Amino acid sequence: MLNNSIFEKQLNQIQIDLIELALEYAKYTVDTVYIYGSNERNSVFFNAFFKEGGVITEKHKLKVFGSNFAPIELQMKFLDLGMEDFKDLCKLFEIYQGKTLTQLKLVYDVVNKKAHANYSYDSFLSDKIIADHIFNQWIENERNINKIDT
């Protein structure tokens, strides 16, 4: 029981850190944050996208950055910090769950202050499918869902 409460506390803190990092990057101007992490085939991947004004938007195209894309240095810092948090999350699962986390999809609804996370231990990557493909497919899926909702 004690180990489970320690796990839950640390899990919640890492999720909060990831969400806060994304919100800070977007200067708190977005409606929803979508965070993706992959840990498979000796490769770790982290990225995020957002819903801004009802539109699914990639991190470098947020309105807060004006007509220009987000500065590369800012994007790289965001990805580096997110990668470190995601690696911490993977270590946490290995220590307390005895399993290797392969995928995280974390969604934070800023308006309603609600988070939902999907964790997986399944294999998703192959010689033809890389984490970036899965991430981009998630963006497209959310865009399609968004079209239906509007």
PDB file of C-alpha atoms in Angstrom, residues 5 8 10 14 30 34 46-47 59 68 76 89 94 105 116 120-121 133 144-145:
ATOM      1  CA  SER A   5       0.775   5.705  -2.579  1.00  0.00           C
ATOM      2  CA  GLU A   8       0.646   7.648  -7.217  1.00  0.00           C
ATOM      3  CA  GLN A  10       5.202  10.719  -7.898  1.00  0.00           C
ATOM      4  CA  ILE A  14       5.362  14.183 -13.072  1.00  0.00           C
ATOM      5  CA  VAL A  30      -4.497  27.284 -25.050  1.00  0.00           C
ATOM      6  CA  TYR A  34      -1.916  16.981 -25.781  1.00  0.00           C
ATOM      7  CA  PHE A  46       8.486  13.400 -26.556  1.00  0.00           C
ATOM      8  CA  ASN A  47       6.302  16.045 -28.165  1.00  0.00           C
ATOM      9  CA  LYS A  59       3.599  23.589 -30.996  1.00  0.00           C
ATOM     10  CA  ASN A  68       6.474  33.684 -37.090  1.00  0.00           C
ATOM     11  CA  MET A  76      14.328  22.600 -28.333  1.00  0.00           C
ATOM     12  CA  LEU A  89       8.001   8.788 -15.743  1.00  0.00           C
ATOM     13  CA  GLU A  94       9.858   0.385 -14.069  1.00  0.00           C
ATOM     14  CA  LYS A 105      -0.947  10.082 -24.234  1.00  0.00           C
ATOM     15  CA  HIS A 116      -6.742  12.156 -18.717  1.00  0.00           C
ATOM     16  CA  SER A 120       0.550   1.553 -22.523  1.00  0.00           C
ATOM     17  CA  TYR A 121       3.029  -1.283 -22.270  1.00  0.00           C
ATOM     18  CA  HIS A 133       4.398   8.827 -37.234  1.00  0.00           C
ATOM     19  CA  ASN A 144     -10.808  15.045 -37.563  1.00  0.00           C
ATOM     20  CA  ILE A 145     -12.642  14.776 -34.230  1.00  0.00           C
TER      21      ILE A 145
END
